[in-house]
XYZ file of C-alpha atoms in Angstrom:
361
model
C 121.650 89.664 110.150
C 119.562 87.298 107.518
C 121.753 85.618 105.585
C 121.273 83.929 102.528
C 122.021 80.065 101.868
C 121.837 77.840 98.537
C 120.201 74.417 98.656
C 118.860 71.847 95.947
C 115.098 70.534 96.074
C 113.684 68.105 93.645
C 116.598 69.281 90.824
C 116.271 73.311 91.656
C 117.959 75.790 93.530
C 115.913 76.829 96.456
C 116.823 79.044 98.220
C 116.393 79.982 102.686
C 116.665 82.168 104.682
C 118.898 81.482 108.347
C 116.872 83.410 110.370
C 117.908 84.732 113.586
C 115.594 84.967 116.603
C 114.029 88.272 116.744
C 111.817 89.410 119.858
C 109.002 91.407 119.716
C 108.820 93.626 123.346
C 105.363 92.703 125.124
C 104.429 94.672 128.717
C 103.857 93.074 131.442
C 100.414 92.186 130.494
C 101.284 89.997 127.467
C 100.517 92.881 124.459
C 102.709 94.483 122.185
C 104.559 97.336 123.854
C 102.333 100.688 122.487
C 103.688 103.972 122.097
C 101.499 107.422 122.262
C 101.106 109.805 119.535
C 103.494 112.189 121.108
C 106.143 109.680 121.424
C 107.403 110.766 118.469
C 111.062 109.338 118.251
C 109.778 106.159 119.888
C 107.858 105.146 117.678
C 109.756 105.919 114.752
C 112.529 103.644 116.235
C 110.667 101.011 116.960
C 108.732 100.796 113.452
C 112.828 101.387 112.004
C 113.628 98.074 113.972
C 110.674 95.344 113.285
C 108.982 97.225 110.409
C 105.768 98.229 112.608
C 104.620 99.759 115.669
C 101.283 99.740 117.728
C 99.674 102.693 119.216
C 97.372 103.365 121.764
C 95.484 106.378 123.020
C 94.897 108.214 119.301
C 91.368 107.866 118.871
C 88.554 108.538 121.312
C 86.760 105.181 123.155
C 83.757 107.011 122.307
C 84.179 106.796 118.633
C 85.524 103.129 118.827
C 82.578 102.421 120.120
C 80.461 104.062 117.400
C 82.361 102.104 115.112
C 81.473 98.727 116.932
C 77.709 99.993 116.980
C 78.252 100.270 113.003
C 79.814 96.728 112.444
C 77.050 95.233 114.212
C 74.563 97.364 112.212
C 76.175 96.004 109.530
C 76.220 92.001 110.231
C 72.886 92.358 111.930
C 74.358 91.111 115.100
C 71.923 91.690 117.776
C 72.340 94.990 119.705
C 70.396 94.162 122.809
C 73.204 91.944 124.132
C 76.852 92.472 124.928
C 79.279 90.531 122.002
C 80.225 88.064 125.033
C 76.109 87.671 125.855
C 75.071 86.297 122.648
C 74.260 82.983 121.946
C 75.291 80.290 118.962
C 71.701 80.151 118.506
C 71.412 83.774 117.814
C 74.613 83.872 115.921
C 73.560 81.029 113.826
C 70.061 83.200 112.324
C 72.285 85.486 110.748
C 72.847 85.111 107.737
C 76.621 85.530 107.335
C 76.973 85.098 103.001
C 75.087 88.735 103.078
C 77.329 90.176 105.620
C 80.687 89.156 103.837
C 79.481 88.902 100.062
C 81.445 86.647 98.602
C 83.448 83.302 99.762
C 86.853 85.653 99.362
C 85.596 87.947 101.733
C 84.375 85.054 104.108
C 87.581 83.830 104.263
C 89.404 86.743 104.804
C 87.473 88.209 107.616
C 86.199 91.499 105.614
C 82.326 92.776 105.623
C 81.229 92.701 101.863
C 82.835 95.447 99.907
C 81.471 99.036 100.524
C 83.805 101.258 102.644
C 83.466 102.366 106.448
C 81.865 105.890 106.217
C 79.815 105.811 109.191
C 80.473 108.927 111.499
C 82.314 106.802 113.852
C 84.344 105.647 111.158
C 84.833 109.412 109.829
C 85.770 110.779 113.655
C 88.270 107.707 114.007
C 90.357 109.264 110.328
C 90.221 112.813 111.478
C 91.693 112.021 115.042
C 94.571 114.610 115.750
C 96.590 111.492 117.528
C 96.318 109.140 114.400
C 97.337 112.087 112.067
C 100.343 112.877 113.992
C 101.574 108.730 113.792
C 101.346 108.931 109.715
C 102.770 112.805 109.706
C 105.761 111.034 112.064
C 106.344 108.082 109.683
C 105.553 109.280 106.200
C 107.153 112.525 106.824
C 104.778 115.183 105.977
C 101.375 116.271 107.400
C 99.375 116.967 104.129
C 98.372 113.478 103.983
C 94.683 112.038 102.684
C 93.207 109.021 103.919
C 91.765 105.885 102.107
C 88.340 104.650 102.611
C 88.761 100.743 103.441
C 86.708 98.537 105.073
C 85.559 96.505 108.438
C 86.890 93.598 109.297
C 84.994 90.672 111.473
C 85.806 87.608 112.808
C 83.460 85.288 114.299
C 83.718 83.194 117.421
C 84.653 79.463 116.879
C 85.146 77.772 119.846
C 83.138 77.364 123.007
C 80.226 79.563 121.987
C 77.660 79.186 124.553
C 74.422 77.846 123.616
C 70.550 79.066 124.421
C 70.726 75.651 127.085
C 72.584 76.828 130.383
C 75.947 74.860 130.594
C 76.166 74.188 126.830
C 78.728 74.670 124.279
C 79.018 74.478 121.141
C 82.353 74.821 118.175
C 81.789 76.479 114.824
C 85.107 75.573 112.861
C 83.884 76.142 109.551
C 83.141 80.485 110.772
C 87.383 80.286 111.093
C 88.917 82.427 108.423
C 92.374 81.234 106.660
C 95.047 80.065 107.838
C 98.570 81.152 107.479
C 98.044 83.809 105.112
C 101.127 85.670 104.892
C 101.317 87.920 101.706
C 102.765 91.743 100.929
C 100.771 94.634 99.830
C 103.517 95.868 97.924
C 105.584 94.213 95.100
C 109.131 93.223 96.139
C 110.283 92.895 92.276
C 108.653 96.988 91.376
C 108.710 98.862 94.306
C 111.915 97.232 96.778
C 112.228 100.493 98.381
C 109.936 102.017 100.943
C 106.661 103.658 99.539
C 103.334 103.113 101.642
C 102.346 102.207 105.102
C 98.701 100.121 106.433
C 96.934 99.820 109.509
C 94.698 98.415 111.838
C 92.592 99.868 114.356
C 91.519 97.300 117.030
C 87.540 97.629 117.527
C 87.443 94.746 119.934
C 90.376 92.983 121.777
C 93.266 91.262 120.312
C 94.446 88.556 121.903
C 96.559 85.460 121.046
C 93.563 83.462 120.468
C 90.848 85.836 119.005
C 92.135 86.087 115.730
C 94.444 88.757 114.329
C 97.569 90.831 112.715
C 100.376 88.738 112.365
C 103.727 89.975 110.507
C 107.524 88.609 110.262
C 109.450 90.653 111.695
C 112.961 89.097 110.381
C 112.385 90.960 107.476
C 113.148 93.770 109.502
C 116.538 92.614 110.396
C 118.850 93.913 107.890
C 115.366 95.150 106.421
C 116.002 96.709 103.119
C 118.537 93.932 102.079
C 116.627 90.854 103.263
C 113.120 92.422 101.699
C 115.423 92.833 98.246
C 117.298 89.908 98.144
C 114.221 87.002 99.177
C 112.627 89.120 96.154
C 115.663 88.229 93.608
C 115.956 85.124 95.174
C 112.277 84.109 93.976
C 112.546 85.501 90.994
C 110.742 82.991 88.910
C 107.323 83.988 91.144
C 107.903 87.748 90.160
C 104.522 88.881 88.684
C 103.302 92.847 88.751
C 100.518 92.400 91.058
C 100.495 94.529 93.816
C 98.989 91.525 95.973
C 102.057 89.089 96.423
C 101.864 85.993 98.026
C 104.819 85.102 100.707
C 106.770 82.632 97.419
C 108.264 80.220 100.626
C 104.997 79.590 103.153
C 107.365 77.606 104.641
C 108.245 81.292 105.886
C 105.295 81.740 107.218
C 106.461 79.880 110.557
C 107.834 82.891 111.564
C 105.017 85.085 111.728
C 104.325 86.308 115.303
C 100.670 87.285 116.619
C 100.281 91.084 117.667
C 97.886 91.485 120.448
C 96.687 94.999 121.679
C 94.126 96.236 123.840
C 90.523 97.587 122.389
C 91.616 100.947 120.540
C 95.126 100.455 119.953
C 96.507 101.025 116.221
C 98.827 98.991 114.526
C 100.738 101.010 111.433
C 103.658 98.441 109.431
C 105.665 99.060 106.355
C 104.017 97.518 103.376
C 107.228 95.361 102.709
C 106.499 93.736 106.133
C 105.338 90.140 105.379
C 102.028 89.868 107.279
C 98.294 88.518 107.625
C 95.856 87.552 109.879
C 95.416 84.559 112.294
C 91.795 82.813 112.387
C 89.990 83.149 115.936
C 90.391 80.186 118.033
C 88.038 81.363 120.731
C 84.398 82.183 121.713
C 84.978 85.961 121.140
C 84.615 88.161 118.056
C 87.496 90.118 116.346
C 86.632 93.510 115.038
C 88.920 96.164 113.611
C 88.525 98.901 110.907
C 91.120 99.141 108.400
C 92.893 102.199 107.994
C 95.992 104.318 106.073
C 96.927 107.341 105.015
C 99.367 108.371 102.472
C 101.128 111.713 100.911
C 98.461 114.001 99.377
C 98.894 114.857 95.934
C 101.135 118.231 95.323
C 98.873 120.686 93.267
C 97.038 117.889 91.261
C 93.771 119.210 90.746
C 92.701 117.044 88.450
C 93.291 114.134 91.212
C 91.755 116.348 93.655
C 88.559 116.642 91.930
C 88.469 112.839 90.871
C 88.530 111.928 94.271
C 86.075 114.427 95.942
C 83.210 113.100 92.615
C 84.224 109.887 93.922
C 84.070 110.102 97.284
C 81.616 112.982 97.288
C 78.365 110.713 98.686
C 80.303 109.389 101.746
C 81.100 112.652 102.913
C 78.039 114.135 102.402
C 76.103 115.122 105.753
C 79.033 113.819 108.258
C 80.524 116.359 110.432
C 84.109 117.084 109.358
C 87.082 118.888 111.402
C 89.244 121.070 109.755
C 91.933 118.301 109.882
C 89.312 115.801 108.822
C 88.448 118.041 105.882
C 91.758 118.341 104.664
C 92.472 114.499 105.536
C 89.414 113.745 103.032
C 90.174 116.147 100.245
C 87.467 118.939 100.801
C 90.077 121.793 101.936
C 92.377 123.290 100.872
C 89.731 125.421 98.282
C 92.614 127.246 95.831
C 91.127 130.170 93.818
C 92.237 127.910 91.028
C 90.181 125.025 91.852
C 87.178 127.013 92.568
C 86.339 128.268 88.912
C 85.776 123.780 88.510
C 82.775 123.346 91.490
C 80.363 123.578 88.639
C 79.463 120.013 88.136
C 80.051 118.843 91.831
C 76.770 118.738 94.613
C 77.084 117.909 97.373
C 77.237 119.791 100.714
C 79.916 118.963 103.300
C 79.081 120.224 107.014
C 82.549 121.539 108.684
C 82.793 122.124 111.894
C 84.156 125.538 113.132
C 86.602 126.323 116.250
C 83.161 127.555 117.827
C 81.260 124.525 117.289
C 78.671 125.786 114.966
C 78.408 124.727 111.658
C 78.700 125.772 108.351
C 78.278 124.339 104.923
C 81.177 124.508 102.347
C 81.107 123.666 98.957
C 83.359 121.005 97.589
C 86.190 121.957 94.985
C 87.377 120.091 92.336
């Protein structure tokens, strides 16, 4: 267990943590043990004990590969070539402010600011296996997801060059460093209320960049995640975005790596980031959560199929994946509100054909 110990630095109390050693299991091949969907109970215990769990075999290699064919649509990385064929030189004529928009974005890893809503992207939501991992966790299976974005890394070290035999480093395409933060505020919401998630595009390994998280906090995990909160009081701000208040903590974040197509799902009070690449290989994922669906809000309902009403427009839903996104259920209620809405949404029935449904709000 984490316990708690009282110290004075420069005429304050600060206070740290005496961490015990906590291992995460790897298999034999040096990733994070992974779970399948069905392993229900599993995976639950696992994410009880170190506050995450990866998963492999929920979404289709087909549609992981759509969403790789997206990402480099997006970054106008050249599709002729395999990611491990291309050159600096070629990597080096794209211009790389466009693809990220802004220097936040650059340093973080993320491609400028508009959502994933590529097909790909859409099939990879309304997978069966990834519904049944946030239905296991979150405890219900009326669940919506959130439209986030793509994440990219870049190659920084010994990217090959147009000259046979060459080399050449790009440290200044590494993202930040030790950024260990929460996505949920310690001080407002201590108890659990929202899970994230990454879905591995390309492959994770110790040096190509990627999730990191402490898993101490896990240890003794509601009291150490309330108590480091009281015990940094003074940095208490409402924010949802809360920095780690010790980096020194930071130390003991340990790298997750998975294979292509895995999914890694935490608890929001898990401290956790992302490590810069430190090889020649690119780091892809889409970022992805679901979370409760609202019960008999239709005035949320509506607000977020105006919203998201363009993105789903013309892709090919499921009847999970229309439920997932907010186009079904249609309640007789909600019906008499479709006046303002367009939009058609193309479903896709247990026989394969389709047919077009009108949105409800």
């Amino acid at each position: 267990m984490a316990t708690l110990a009282e110290t004075e630095t420069k005429g304050e109390a600060a206070t740290v943590f005496d961490v015990p050693e906590v291992t995460v299991p790897h298999d034999d091949e040096g990733y994070v043990q992974a779970f399948r969907p069905d392993q229900d109970a599993d995976i639950k215990q696992f994410f009880r004990e170190y506050g995450f769990v990866v998963v492999r075999d929920a979404v289709d290699m087909a549609d992981i590969e759509l969403v790789e064919k997206d990402i480099r649509g997006r970054a106008l990385i050249p599709s002729r070539k395999e990611l491990s064929d291309l050159t600096c030189e070629e990597l080096e004529a794209i211009k790389w402010p466009s693809v990220y928009g802004s220097k936040y974005n650059t340093g973080k890893g993320f491609v400028g600011f508009e959502p994933a809503v590529s097909q790909g992207a859409f099939n990879v939501r309304q997978s069966p296996g990834l519904h049944r991992v946030f239905s296991n966790l979150l405890g219900t299976k009326a669940l919506w997801a959130k439209f986030d974005r793509y994440g990219l890394m870049r190659p920084t070290k010994g990217i090959k060059c147009d000259k046979p035999g060459k080399t050449k480093d790009h440290p200044d395409w590494a993202t930040e460093t030790g950024f260990v933060h929460w996505d949920q505020n310690p001080w407002f919401e201590p108890n659990f209320a929202r899970v994230q998630g990454v879905l591995a595009i390309t492959e994770h390994t110790l040096t190509s960049g990627g999730f990191h998280c402490i898993p101490l906090f896990c240890v003794g995990f509601h009291r150490v995640y309330e108590e480091y909160a009281e015990a940094y009081r003074q940095h208490e701000h409402s924010g949802s975005l809360v920095n780690l208040p010790d980096q020194g903590h930071k130390r003991f974040a340990q790298r997750i790596p998975m294979r292509k197509g895995s999914f890694v799902i935490w608890d929001s009070r898990l401290p956790h980031g992302n490590w810069p690449n430190e090889d020649d290989s690119f780091r892809m994922v889409l970022y992805l959560t679901m979370f409760p669906a609202p019960v008999k809000d239709e005035r949320s309902t509506g607000l977020r199929r105006c919203e998201y009403e363009d993105f789903v427009e013309k892709r090919i839903l499921t009847p999970l994946g229309s439920k997932i996104l907010g186009v079904l259920p249609c309640t007789s209620r909600c019906k008499t509100l479709t006046s303002g809405i367009r939009g058609f949404f193309r479903l896709e029935t247990p026989s394969g054909r389709m047919r077009g449904q009108r949105p409800c709000v």
